[in-house]
Amino acid sequence: MSTNFSDSIKYIGCNDKTIGIFESQYPVPNGVSYNSYVIMDDKIAVMDTADPRVTDEWLANLEKELGGKKPDYLVVQHMEPDHSGSIKTFLEKYPDTVVVGNAKTFPMMGQFMDADLFENRKHVVAEGDTLSLGSHTLTFVMAPMVHWPEVMVTYESSEKVLFSADGFGKFGALDVDEPWIDEARRYYLNIVGKYGASVQGLLKKAAALDIQTICPLHGPILTENLGYYIDLYDKWSSYTPEEEGVLIVSASIHGNTKKAALQLEEELKAAGVKTMFIDVCRESMSEAVARAFYFDKMVCCASTYDGGLFLPMQDFLHHLTAKAYQNRKVGFVENGTWAPQAAKNMKAILEPMKNLEFLEPVVTIKSTLNEASSAQLTELANALKLC
């Protein structure tokens, strides 16, 4: 991925391969990038800062591009610490820089640092306001709840660049060779997924702009086939499945529930149905959430535990409800040696969600599959094939 797409707009971000867990919950085996940019013109604008983990490296990158000049503006699009964590150090180093943000930016900034650092040099912008740097002009577009209330994005009209804040981001350092889509999907659905309506609103605003380059705060700069990325964001934010198929989710204590789940998968595959399988006892929760939004159908297979639901499945379903899971068909497979209760509990967690259709039959296993429960499993497979 090239970071040098423009003679005037320079990448000054940093890779972080030591973080391990992003936001204290998402595994990032290939690290993450904290993206920041500087626009060199008659007036110089820095577009966001970086996580405090990389402040020194980020400042060194900035100083190299400045070549002894001083920045005129710092544009703050998002106050989350992985992007605002170097503001304090920056403002101490460059005391004459004007800080550009919206009405919701500065109260948050004051919660992270002493307001005396920015109070007398802030420039408050609103929807559609512009800022001329010379040959470059910035237009500010408010994007509240994508995914914090103060978020805005910035359009630079001469080079047709959208600085998209957390939109169109992905996990993974920039020097890692991996497909964009998988880690972008996991990033979006886990971090921004709850706020689909807000993202839809931003996409409508973006549709009115002539965009040739997207500069996100995480992940690669996007310069080609932008329709592909925008279409995916439209699907994800409208909770539209990417494909027809079935995600089979297993939470099994001793393995018998998992055997049933795998048998269901084999029956569906034999009928030509696309499937994915995930064991939520052993795989990343963020990956499980991302997979749940991929297909239009899901089957949850879980053991009964302490008279309720086995906790890995309970945790998974609560994660889905937190991310506004909707517009899907869902089936249930439960297991219990003496009093199966898993299906009732799974359905109760999902019932408040929008536009979910619960499939019949509910498959009930008592300890291990037998002739009767295997027949139920086949009946559920047939229902999944037909819908």
mmCIF file of C-alpha atoms in Angstrom:
data_model
loop_
_atom_site.group_PDB
_atom_site.id
_atom_site.type_symbol
_atom_site.label_atom_id
_atom_site.label_comp_id
_atom_site.label_asym_id
_atom_site.label_seq_id
_atom_site.Cartn_x
_atom_site.Cartn_y
_atom_site.Cartn_z
ATOM 1 C CA MET A 1 0.000 0.000 0.000
ATOM 2 C CA SER A 2 1.425 3.390 -0.987
ATOM 3 C CA THR A 3 1.095 6.272 1.442
ATOM 4 C CA ASN A 4 2.462 8.817 -1.061
ATOM 5 C CA PHE A 5 -0.581 9.437 -3.246
ATOM 6 C CA SER A 6 -0.144 13.226 -3.447
ATOM 7 C CA ASP A 7 2.610 15.834 -3.681
ATOM 8 C CA SER A 8 0.792 17.986 -1.126
ATOM 9 C CA ILE A 9 -0.939 15.511 1.182
ATOM 10 C CA LYS A 10 1.537 13.468 3.175
ATOM 11 C CA TYR A 11 0.992 10.414 5.357
ATOM 12 C CA ILE A 12 2.521 10.795 8.830
ATOM 13 C CA GLY A 13 0.862 7.890 10.666
ATOM 14 C CA CYS A 14 2.432 4.950 12.464
ATOM 15 C CA ASN A 15 2.124 1.170 12.610
ATOM 16 C CA ASP A 16 1.733 -0.536 15.982
ATOM 17 C CA LYS A 17 2.557 -4.249 16.038
ATOM 18 C CA THR A 18 2.984 -4.457 19.796
ATOM 19 C CA ILE A 19 -0.589 -3.704 20.866
ATOM 20 C CA GLY A 20 -1.995 -7.274 20.687
ATOM 21 C CA ILE A 21 -5.506 -6.322 21.846
ATOM 22 C CA PHE A 22 -7.158 -3.228 20.373
ATOM 23 C CA GLU A 23 -9.541 -1.297 22.647
ATOM 24 C CA SER A 24 -8.822 -3.979 25.264
ATOM 25 C CA GLN A 25 -11.096 -6.482 23.506
ATOM 26 C CA TYR A 26 -10.270 -7.074 19.815
ATOM 27 C CA PRO A 27 -7.285 -9.313 18.974
ATOM 28 C CA VAL A 28 -5.082 -7.719 16.305
ATOM 29 C CA PRO A 29 -2.486 -10.347 15.375
ATOM 30 C CA ASN A 30 -1.212 -8.104 12.563
ATOM 31 C CA GLY A 31 -1.277 -4.933 14.636
ATOM 32 C CA VAL A 32 -3.027 -1.704 13.720
ATOM 33 C CA SER A 33 -2.162 1.601 12.081
ATOM 34 C CA TYR A 34 -2.842 5.032 13.538
ATOM 35 C CA ASN A 35 -3.262 7.222 10.476
ATOM 36 C CA SER A 36 -2.592 10.929 10.343
ATOM 37 C CA TYR A 37 -1.959 13.277 7.442
ATOM 38 C CA VAL A 38 -0.500 16.719 6.807
ATOM 39 C CA ILE A 39 -1.579 19.008 3.961
ATOM 40 C CA MET A 40 1.250 21.253 2.783
ATOM 41 C CA ASP A 41 0.005 24.530 1.270
ATOM 42 C CA ASP A 42 0.200 28.252 1.989
ATOM 43 C CA LYS A 43 -1.337 27.211 5.275
ATOM 44 C CA ILE A 44 -0.414 23.810 6.713
ATOM 45 C CA ALA A 45 -3.087 21.561 8.225
ATOM 46 C CA VAL A 46 -2.455 18.435 10.272
ATOM 47 C CA MET A 47 -5.319 15.961 10.057
ATOM 48 C CA ASP A 48 -5.643 14.279 13.492
ATOM 49 C CA THR A 49 -2.855 13.015 15.736
ATOM 50 C CA ALA A 50 -2.136 9.459 16.911
ATOM 51 C CA ASP A 51 -2.285 7.105 19.864
ATOM 52 C CA PRO A 52 -0.015 8.039 22.798
ATOM 53 C CA ARG A 53 1.764 4.719 22.274
ATOM 54 C CA VAL A 54 3.399 6.243 19.182
ATOM 55 C CA THR A 55 3.550 9.970 19.988
ATOM 56 C CA ASP A 56 7.317 10.308 19.559
ATOM 57 C CA GLU A 57 7.328 8.441 16.237
ATOM 58 C CA TRP A 58 4.341 10.420 14.991
ATOM 59 C CA LEU A 59 5.922 13.765 15.869
ATOM 60 C CA ALA A 60 9.133 12.718 14.120
ATOM 61 C CA ASN A 61 7.133 11.852 10.981
ATOM 62 C CA LEU A 62 5.409 15.230 11.135
ATOM 63 C CA GLU A 63 8.655 17.151 11.655
ATOM 64 C CA LYS A 64 10.229 15.422 8.663
ATOM 65 C CA GLU A 65 7.394 16.509 6.374
ATOM 66 C CA LEU A 66 7.278 20.038 7.804
ATOM 67 C CA GLY A 67 10.943 20.574 6.996
ATOM 68 C CA GLY A 68 11.287 23.324 9.575
ATOM 69 C CA LYS A 69 7.893 24.934 8.911
ATOM 70 C CA LYS A 70 5.169 25.288 11.541
ATOM 71 C CA PRO A 71 1.628 23.900 11.229
ATOM 72 C CA ASP A 72 -1.161 26.458 11.060
ATOM 73 C CA TYR A 73 -4.082 24.142 11.858
ATOM 74 C CA LEU A 74 -4.754 20.899 13.667
ATOM 75 C CA VAL A 75 -8.036 19.381 12.461
ATOM 76 C CA VAL A 76 -9.537 17.064 15.073
ATOM 77 C CA GLN A 77 -12.106 14.753 13.500
ATOM 78 C CA HIS A 78 -12.452 12.274 16.353
ATOM 79 C CA MET A 79 -11.596 12.497 20.044
ATOM 80 C CA GLU A 80 -11.110 8.797 20.757
ATOM 81 C CA PRO A 81 -7.650 8.437 22.359
ATOM 82 C CA ASP A 82 -6.154 6.327 19.557
ATOM 83 C CA HIS A 83 -6.448 9.478 17.399
ATOM 84 C CA SER A 84 -6.431 12.321 19.914
ATOM 85 C CA GLY A 85 -3.858 10.874 22.315
ATOM 86 C CA SER A 86 -1.023 13.059 21.003
ATOM 87 C CA ILE A 87 -2.940 16.372 20.918
ATOM 88 C CA LYS A 88 -1.583 17.592 24.252
ATOM 89 C CA THR A 89 2.051 17.007 23.286
ATOM 90 C CA PHE A 90 1.429 18.542 19.854
ATOM 91 C CA LEU A 91 -0.142 21.695 21.294
ATOM 92 C CA GLU A 92 2.712 22.108 23.752
ATOM 93 C CA LYS A 93 5.222 21.789 20.913
ATOM 94 C CA TYR A 94 3.337 24.064 18.473
ATOM 95 C CA PRO A 95 1.682 26.738 20.655
ATOM 96 C CA ASP A 96 0.605 28.912 17.713
ATOM 97 C CA THR A 97 -1.416 26.226 15.920
ATOM 98 C CA VAL A 98 -5.179 26.812 15.621
ATOM 99 C CA VAL A 99 -7.259 23.802 16.648
ATOM 100 C CA VAL A 100 -10.207 23.041 14.342
ATOM 101 C CA GLY A 101 -13.152 21.070 15.680
ATOM 102 C CA ASN A 102 -16.909 21.241 16.048
ATOM 103 C CA ALA A 103 -19.085 22.252 18.985
ATOM 104 C CA LYS A 104 -18.950 18.745 20.448
ATOM 105 C CA THR A 105 -15.194 18.332 19.993
ATOM 106 C CA PHE A 106 -13.929 20.863 22.488
ATOM 107 C CA PRO A 107 -15.920 19.820 25.587
ATOM 108 C CA MET A 108 -14.511 16.309 25.090
ATOM 109 C CA MET A 109 -11.030 17.703 24.557
ATOM 110 C CA GLY A 110 -11.314 19.444 27.905
ATOM 111 C CA GLN A 111 -12.050 16.086 29.536
ATOM 112 C CA PHE A 112 -8.758 14.686 28.252
ATOM 113 C CA MET A 113 -6.502 17.692 28.892
ATOM 114 C CA ASP A 114 -6.292 21.179 30.378
ATOM 115 C CA ALA A 115 -8.587 23.477 28.395
ATOM 116 C CA ASP A 116 -6.011 26.293 28.648
ATOM 117 C CA LEU A 117 -4.045 24.452 25.952
ATOM 118 C CA PHE A 118 -6.704 25.087 23.296
ATOM 119 C CA GLU A 119 -9.381 27.456 24.616
ATOM 120 C CA ASN A 120 -7.853 30.642 23.165
ATOM 121 C CA ARG A 121 -6.932 29.144 19.797
ATOM 122 C CA LYS A 122 -9.881 27.020 18.815
ATOM 123 C CA HIS A 123 -11.795 27.362 15.574
ATOM 124 C CA VAL A 124 -15.296 25.909 15.766
ATOM 125 C CA VAL A 125 -16.787 24.599 12.520
ATOM 126 C CA ALA A 126 -20.259 23.347 11.624
ATOM 127 C CA GLU A 127 -21.853 21.400 8.765
ATOM 128 C CA GLY A 128 -20.649 22.684 5.388
ATOM 129 C CA ASP A 129 -18.125 25.197 6.743
ATOM 130 C CA THR A 130 -14.940 25.592 4.722
ATOM 131 C CA LEU A 131 -11.326 26.407 5.488
ATOM 132 C CA SER A 132 -8.958 27.609 2.760
ATOM 133 C CA LEU A 133 -5.326 26.560 2.958
ATOM 134 C CA GLY A 134 -4.393 28.166 -0.366
ATOM 135 C CA SER A 135 -4.933 25.857 -3.300
ATOM 136 C CA HIS A 136 -6.601 23.318 -1.000
ATOM 137 C CA THR A 137 -10.004 23.891 0.577
ATOM 138 C CA LEU A 138 -11.405 21.794 3.420
ATOM 139 C CA THR A 139 -15.152 21.277 3.800
ATOM 140 C CA PHE A 140 -16.380 19.869 7.096
ATOM 141 C CA VAL A 141 -19.152 17.266 7.185
ATOM 142 C CA MET A 142 -20.647 16.311 10.527
ATOM 143 C CA ALA A 143 -20.905 12.562 11.205
ATOM 144 C CA PRO A 144 -22.348 12.242 14.719
ATOM 145 C CA MET A 145 -22.408 8.706 16.151
ATOM 146 C CA VAL A 146 -20.044 7.312 13.540
ATOM 147 C CA HIS A 147 -19.252 6.249 16.161
ATOM 148 C CA TRP A 148 -18.868 9.027 18.781
ATOM 149 C CA PRO A 149 -21.109 12.118 18.871
ATOM 150 C CA GLU A 150 -18.329 14.590 17.962
ATOM 151 C CA VAL A 151 -17.136 12.796 14.814
ATOM 152 C CA MET A 152 -16.791 14.751 11.597
ATOM 153 C CA VAL A 153 -15.180 13.979 8.266
ATOM 154 C CA THR A 154 -13.373 16.402 5.992
ATOM 155 C CA TYR A 155 -13.494 16.761 2.202
ATOM 156 C CA GLU A 156 -10.612 18.373 0.327
ATOM 157 C CA SER A 157 -12.019 19.558 -2.991
ATOM 158 C CA SER A 158 -8.934 20.256 -5.149
ATOM 159 C CA GLU A 159 -7.625 16.684 -4.886
ATOM 160 C CA LYS A 160 -11.051 15.167 -4.162
ATOM 161 C CA VAL A 161 -9.953 13.489 -0.936
ATOM 162 C CA LEU A 162 -12.264 12.376 1.878
ATOM 163 C CA PHE A 163 -10.625 12.199 5.297
ATOM 164 C CA SER A 164 -13.109 9.658 6.641
ATOM 165 C CA ALA A 165 -12.272 9.418 10.370
ATOM 166 C CA ASP A 166 -12.991 5.829 11.512
ATOM 167 C CA GLY A 167 -15.041 5.143 8.382
ATOM 168 C CA PHE A 168 -13.480 2.702 5.890
ATOM 169 C CA GLY A 169 -10.876 1.618 8.433
ATOM 170 C CA LYS A 170 -9.510 -1.839 9.151
ATOM 171 C CA PHE A 171 -7.350 -3.717 11.605
ATOM 172 C CA GLY A 172 -3.785 -4.549 10.597
ATOM 173 C CA ALA A 173 -0.563 -2.584 10.201
ATOM 174 C CA LEU A 174 0.029 -1.061 6.781
ATOM 175 C CA ASP A 175 3.079 -3.204 5.984
ATOM 176 C CA VAL A 176 1.070 -6.431 6.351
ATOM 177 C CA ASP A 177 -0.011 -8.088 3.107
ATOM 178 C CA GLU A 178 -3.597 -9.210 3.679
ATOM 179 C CA PRO A 179 -6.987 -8.744 1.991
ATOM 180 C CA TRP A 180 -8.796 -5.577 2.983
ATOM 181 C CA ILE A 181 -12.270 -7.039 3.387
ATOM 182 C CA ASP A 182 -11.987 -9.527 6.274
ATOM 183 C CA GLU A 183 -10.316 -7.214 8.764
ATOM 184 C CA ALA A 184 -12.353 -4.236 7.553
ATOM 185 C CA ARG A 185 -15.563 -6.216 8.157
ATOM 186 C CA ARG A 186 -14.424 -7.288 11.631
ATOM 187 C CA TYR A 187 -13.396 -3.707 12.401
ATOM 188 C CA TYR A 188 -16.643 -2.132 11.192
ATOM 189 C CA LEU A 189 -19.143 -4.588 12.666
ATOM 190 C CA ASN A 190 -17.516 -4.690 16.091
ATOM 191 C CA ILE A 191 -16.669 -1.011 16.490
ATOM 192 C CA VAL A 192 -19.212 0.891 14.402
ATOM 193 C CA GLY A 193 -21.840 -1.818 13.836
ATOM 194 C CA LYS A 194 -24.432 -0.507 16.290
ATOM 195 C CA TYR A 195 -24.638 2.822 14.459
ATOM 196 C CA GLY A 196 -25.867 1.722 11.040
ATOM 197 C CA ALA A 197 -28.419 4.515 10.721
ATOM 198 C CA SER A 198 -25.722 7.123 11.367
ATOM 199 C CA VAL A 199 -23.433 5.544 8.790
ATOM 200 C CA GLN A 200 -26.274 5.516 6.265
ATOM 201 C CA GLY A 201 -26.716 9.232 6.861
ATOM 202 C CA LEU A 202 -23.021 9.863 6.245
ATOM 203 C CA LEU A 203 -23.050 7.756 3.067
ATOM 204 C CA LYS A 204 -25.875 9.918 1.723
ATOM 205 C CA LYS A 205 -23.790 13.040 2.353
ATOM 206 C CA ALA A 206 -20.728 11.411 0.763
ATOM 207 C CA ALA A 207 -22.738 10.534 -2.353
ATOM 208 C CA ALA A 208 -22.935 14.253 -3.144
ATOM 209 C CA LEU A 209 -19.127 14.582 -3.172
ATOM 210 C CA ASP A 210 -16.726 13.746 -5.993
ATOM 211 C CA ILE A 211 -14.376 11.447 -4.106
ATOM 212 C CA GLN A 212 -11.250 9.964 -5.672
ATOM 213 C CA THR A 213 -9.322 9.042 -2.520
ATOM 214 C CA ILE A 214 -10.440 7.947 0.966
ATOM 215 C CA CYS A 215 -8.046 8.523 3.868
ATOM 216 C CA PRO A 216 -9.235 6.635 6.966
ATOM 217 C CA LEU A 217 -7.791 6.787 10.469
ATOM 218 C CA HIS A 218 -6.937 3.067 10.421
ATOM 219 C CA GLY A 219 -5.898 0.912 7.497
ATOM 220 C CA PRO A 220 -4.836 1.654 3.928
ATOM 221 C CA ILE A 221 -5.566 4.743 1.882
ATOM 222 C CA LEU A 222 -8.162 3.779 -0.730
ATOM 223 C CA THR A 223 -7.552 5.095 -4.228
ATOM 224 C CA GLU A 224 -9.091 2.552 -6.614
ATOM 225 C CA ASN A 225 -12.495 0.914 -7.074
ATOM 226 C CA LEU A 226 -14.080 3.085 -4.390
ATOM 227 C CA GLY A 227 -17.542 1.850 -5.368
ATOM 228 C CA TYR A 228 -16.629 -1.585 -4.011
ATOM 229 C CA TYR A 229 -15.828 -0.216 -0.563
ATOM 230 C CA ILE A 230 -18.821 2.118 -0.477
ATOM 231 C CA ASP A 231 -21.142 -0.730 -1.508
ATOM 232 C CA LEU A 232 -19.851 -2.889 1.349
ATOM 233 C CA TYR A 233 -20.358 -0.063 3.831
ATOM 234 C CA ASP A 234 -23.878 0.396 2.508
ATOM 235 C CA LYS A 235 -24.614 -3.313 3.084
ATOM 236 C CA TRP A 236 -23.024 -3.440 6.515
ATOM 237 C CA SER A 237 -24.701 -0.260 7.748
ATOM 238 C CA SER A 238 -28.126 -1.286 6.432
ATOM 239 C CA TYR A 239 -27.724 -4.757 8.013
ATOM 240 C CA THR A 240 -28.069 -6.392 4.601
ATOM 241 C CA PRO A 241 -26.502 -9.868 4.325
ATOM 242 C CA GLU A 242 -23.561 -10.134 1.945
ATOM 243 C CA GLU A 243 -24.644 -13.601 0.764
ATOM 244 C CA GLU A 244 -27.306 -16.246 1.186
ATOM 245 C CA GLY A 245 -26.031 -19.006 3.438
ATOM 246 C CA VAL A 246 -25.941 -20.319 6.983
ATOM 247 C CA LEU A 247 -23.582 -19.535 9.838
ATOM 248 C CA ILE A 248 -23.530 -22.424 12.313
ATOM 249 C CA VAL A 249 -22.445 -21.333 15.789
ATOM 250 C CA SER A 250 -21.441 -23.956 18.348
ATOM 251 C CA ALA A 251 -21.052 -23.703 22.125
ATOM 252 C CA SER A 252 -20.516 -27.245 23.356
ATOM 253 C CA ILE A 253 -19.349 -28.412 26.790
ATOM 254 C CA HIS A 254 -18.272 -32.007 26.141
ATOM 255 C CA GLY A 255 -18.475 -32.111 22.358
ATOM 256 C CA ASN A 256 -21.877 -33.683 21.716
ATOM 257 C CA THR A 257 -23.547 -30.411 20.771
ATOM 258 C CA LYS A 258 -20.649 -29.644 18.450
ATOM 259 C CA LYS A 259 -21.084 -33.038 16.765
ATOM 260 C CA ALA A 260 -24.710 -32.133 16.054
ATOM 261 C CA ALA A 261 -23.675 -28.743 14.691
ATOM 262 C CA LEU A 262 -21.130 -30.345 12.375
ATOM 263 C CA GLN A 263 -23.677 -32.917 11.220
ATOM 264 C CA LEU A 264 -26.051 -30.081 10.341
ATOM 265 C CA GLU A 265 -23.286 -28.377 8.404
ATOM 266 C CA GLU A 266 -22.579 -31.558 6.431
ATOM 267 C CA GLU A 267 -26.256 -31.968 5.518
ATOM 268 C CA LEU A 268 -26.431 -28.372 4.306
ATOM 269 C CA LYS A 269 -23.198 -28.630 2.326
ATOM 270 C CA ALA A 270 -24.416 -31.829 0.668
ATOM 271 C CA ALA A 271 -27.473 -29.876 -0.493
ATOM 272 C CA GLY A 272 -25.299 -27.114 -1.957
ATOM 273 C CA VAL A 273 -25.978 -24.554 0.766
ATOM 274 C CA LYS A 274 -23.109 -22.200 1.605
ATOM 275 C CA THR A 275 -22.081 -22.487 5.243
ATOM 276 C CA MET A 276 -19.572 -21.228 7.761
ATOM 277 C CA PHE A 277 -18.898 -22.804 11.150
ATOM 278 C CA ILE A 278 -17.559 -21.167 14.280
ATOM 279 C CA ASP A 279 -16.908 -22.531 17.763
ATOM 280 C CA VAL A 280 -17.431 -19.596 20.107
ATOM 281 C CA CYS A 281 -15.692 -21.466 22.917
ATOM 282 C CA ARG A 282 -12.417 -21.351 21.000
ATOM 283 C CA GLU A 283 -12.460 -18.556 18.450
ATOM 284 C CA SER A 284 -12.325 -14.785 18.689
ATOM 285 C CA MET A 285 -15.605 -13.177 19.728
ATOM 286 C CA SER A 286 -15.019 -10.300 17.309
ATOM 287 C CA GLU A 287 -14.595 -12.786 14.456
ATOM 288 C CA ALA A 288 -17.807 -14.557 15.476
ATOM 289 C CA VAL A 289 -19.709 -11.251 15.443
ATOM 290 C CA ALA A 290 -18.344 -10.377 11.999
ATOM 291 C CA ARG A 291 -19.350 -13.775 10.604
ATOM 292 C CA ALA A 292 -22.856 -13.477 12.032
ATOM 293 C CA PHE A 293 -23.558 -10.499 9.789
ATOM 294 C CA TYR A 294 -22.201 -12.152 6.636
ATOM 295 C CA PHE A 295 -24.981 -14.643 5.840
ATOM 296 C CA ASP A 296 -28.755 -14.251 5.897
ATOM 297 C CA LYS A 297 -29.276 -17.224 8.224
ATOM 298 C CA MET A 298 -27.747 -18.467 11.462
ATOM 299 C CA VAL A 299 -28.178 -21.580 13.606
ATOM 300 C CA CYS A 300 -27.150 -21.378 17.250
ATOM 301 C CA CYS A 301 -26.216 -24.732 18.791
ATOM 302 C CA ALA A 302 -25.691 -24.629 22.534
ATOM 303 C CA SER A 303 -25.663 -26.716 25.669
ATOM 304 C CA THR A 304 -27.811 -26.061 28.691
ATOM 305 C CA TYR A 305 -25.699 -24.932 31.647
ATOM 306 C CA ASP A 306 -26.761 -24.451 35.280
ATOM 307 C CA GLY A 307 -30.385 -24.475 34.216
ATOM 308 C CA GLY A 308 -29.771 -21.778 31.614
ATOM 309 C CA LEU A 309 -27.489 -21.185 28.635
ATOM 310 C CA PHE A 310 -23.835 -22.158 28.239
ATOM 311 C CA LEU A 311 -21.962 -18.918 28.840
ATOM 312 C CA PRO A 312 -19.914 -18.664 25.612
ATOM 313 C CA MET A 313 -23.160 -18.686 23.609
ATOM 314 C CA GLN A 314 -24.803 -16.255 26.000
ATOM 315 C CA ASP A 315 -21.832 -13.922 25.631
ATOM 316 C CA PHE A 316 -21.929 -14.202 21.830
ATOM 317 C CA LEU A 317 -25.638 -13.411 21.608
ATOM 318 C CA HIS A 318 -25.301 -10.417 23.902
ATOM 319 C CA HIS A 319 -22.496 -9.150 21.667
ATOM 320 C CA LEU A 320 -24.841 -9.489 18.681
ATOM 321 C CA THR A 321 -27.609 -7.538 20.371
ATOM 322 C CA ALA A 322 -25.110 -4.814 21.295
ATOM 323 C CA LYS A 323 -24.262 -4.508 17.595
ATOM 324 C CA ALA A 324 -27.932 -4.325 16.467
ATOM 325 C CA TYR A 325 -28.139 -7.762 14.822
ATOM 326 C CA GLN A 326 -31.221 -7.816 12.559
ATOM 327 C CA ASN A 327 -32.769 -8.833 9.236
ATOM 328 C CA ARG A 328 -31.857 -12.517 9.549
ATOM 329 C CA LYS A 329 -33.434 -15.959 9.984
ATOM 330 C CA VAL A 330 -32.318 -17.897 13.058
ATOM 331 C CA GLY A 331 -32.604 -21.541 14.073
ATOM 332 C CA PHE A 332 -31.781 -23.247 17.371
ATOM 333 C CA VAL A 333 -30.243 -26.532 18.444
ATOM 334 C CA GLU A 334 -30.191 -27.201 22.184
ATOM 335 C CA ASN A 335 -28.741 -29.947 24.343
ATOM 336 C CA GLY A 336 -29.413 -30.932 27.936
ATOM 337 C CA THR A 337 -29.081 -34.194 29.787
ATOM 338 C CA TRP A 338 -32.118 -33.784 32.026
ATOM 339 C CA ALA A 339 -33.777 -30.382 31.365
ATOM 340 C CA PRO A 340 -32.857 -28.685 28.078
ATOM 341 C CA GLN A 341 -33.247 -24.906 28.453
ATOM 342 C CA ALA A 342 -30.772 -23.468 25.948
ATOM 343 C CA ALA A 343 -33.174 -22.702 23.086
ATOM 344 C CA LYS A 344 -35.602 -20.801 25.290
ATOM 345 C CA ASN A 345 -32.745 -18.681 26.624
ATOM 346 C CA MET A 346 -31.213 -18.036 23.195
ATOM 347 C CA LYS A 347 -34.541 -16.922 21.781
ATOM 348 C CA ALA A 348 -35.176 -14.637 24.763
ATOM 349 C CA ILE A 349 -31.907 -12.785 24.146
ATOM 350 C CA LEU A 350 -32.600 -12.284 20.434
ATOM 351 C CA GLU A 351 -36.347 -11.575 20.551
ATOM 352 C CA PRO A 352 -35.969 -7.786 21.085
ATOM 353 C CA MET A 353 -33.955 -7.420 17.858
ATOM 354 C CA LYS A 354 -35.513 -6.103 14.639
ATOM 355 C CA ASN A 355 -36.744 -8.270 11.771
ATOM 356 C CA LEU A 356 -35.612 -11.671 12.997
ATOM 357 C CA GLU A 357 -37.499 -14.777 11.916
ATOM 358 C CA PHE A 358 -37.128 -17.824 14.167
ATOM 359 C CA LEU A 359 -37.158 -21.119 12.309
ATOM 360 C CA GLU A 360 -38.826 -24.375 13.214
ATOM 361 C CA PRO A 361 -38.228 -26.971 14.392
ATOM 362 C CA VAL A 362 -36.131 -26.284 17.461
ATOM 363 C CA VAL A 363 -33.849 -29.309 17.690
ATOM 364 C CA THR A 364 -33.660 -30.765 21.195
ATOM 365 C CA ILE A 365 -30.915 -33.256 22.052
ATOM 366 C CA LYS A 366 -30.743 -35.127 25.315
ATOM 367 C CA SER A 367 -27.038 -35.788 25.836
ATOM 368 C CA THR A 368 -26.289 -37.233 22.394
ATOM 369 C CA LEU A 369 -27.986 -37.392 19.016
ATOM 370 C CA ASN A 370 -30.384 -40.285 18.582
ATOM 371 C CA GLU A 371 -32.790 -41.244 15.828
ATOM 372 C CA ALA A 372 -35.455 -38.755 16.890
ATOM 373 C CA SER A 373 -33.160 -35.746 17.319
ATOM 374 C CA SER A 374 -31.278 -36.589 14.111
ATOM 375 C CA ALA A 375 -34.613 -36.489 12.295
ATOM 376 C CA GLN A 376 -35.281 -33.062 13.827
ATOM 377 C CA LEU A 377 -31.861 -31.937 12.635
ATOM 378 C CA THR A 378 -32.679 -33.038 9.082
ATOM 379 C CA GLU A 379 -36.020 -31.242 9.287
ATOM 380 C CA LEU A 380 -34.226 -28.039 10.317
ATOM 381 C CA ALA A 381 -31.757 -28.482 7.455
ATOM 382 C CA ASN A 382 -34.697 -28.776 5.043
ATOM 383 C CA ALA A 383 -36.247 -25.592 6.454
ATOM 384 C CA LEU A 384 -32.947 -23.768 5.986
ATOM 385 C CA LYS A 385 -32.713 -24.937 2.373
ATOM 386 C CA LEU A 386 -36.159 -23.581 1.595
ATOM 387 C CA CYS A 387 -35.830 -20.108 3.107
#
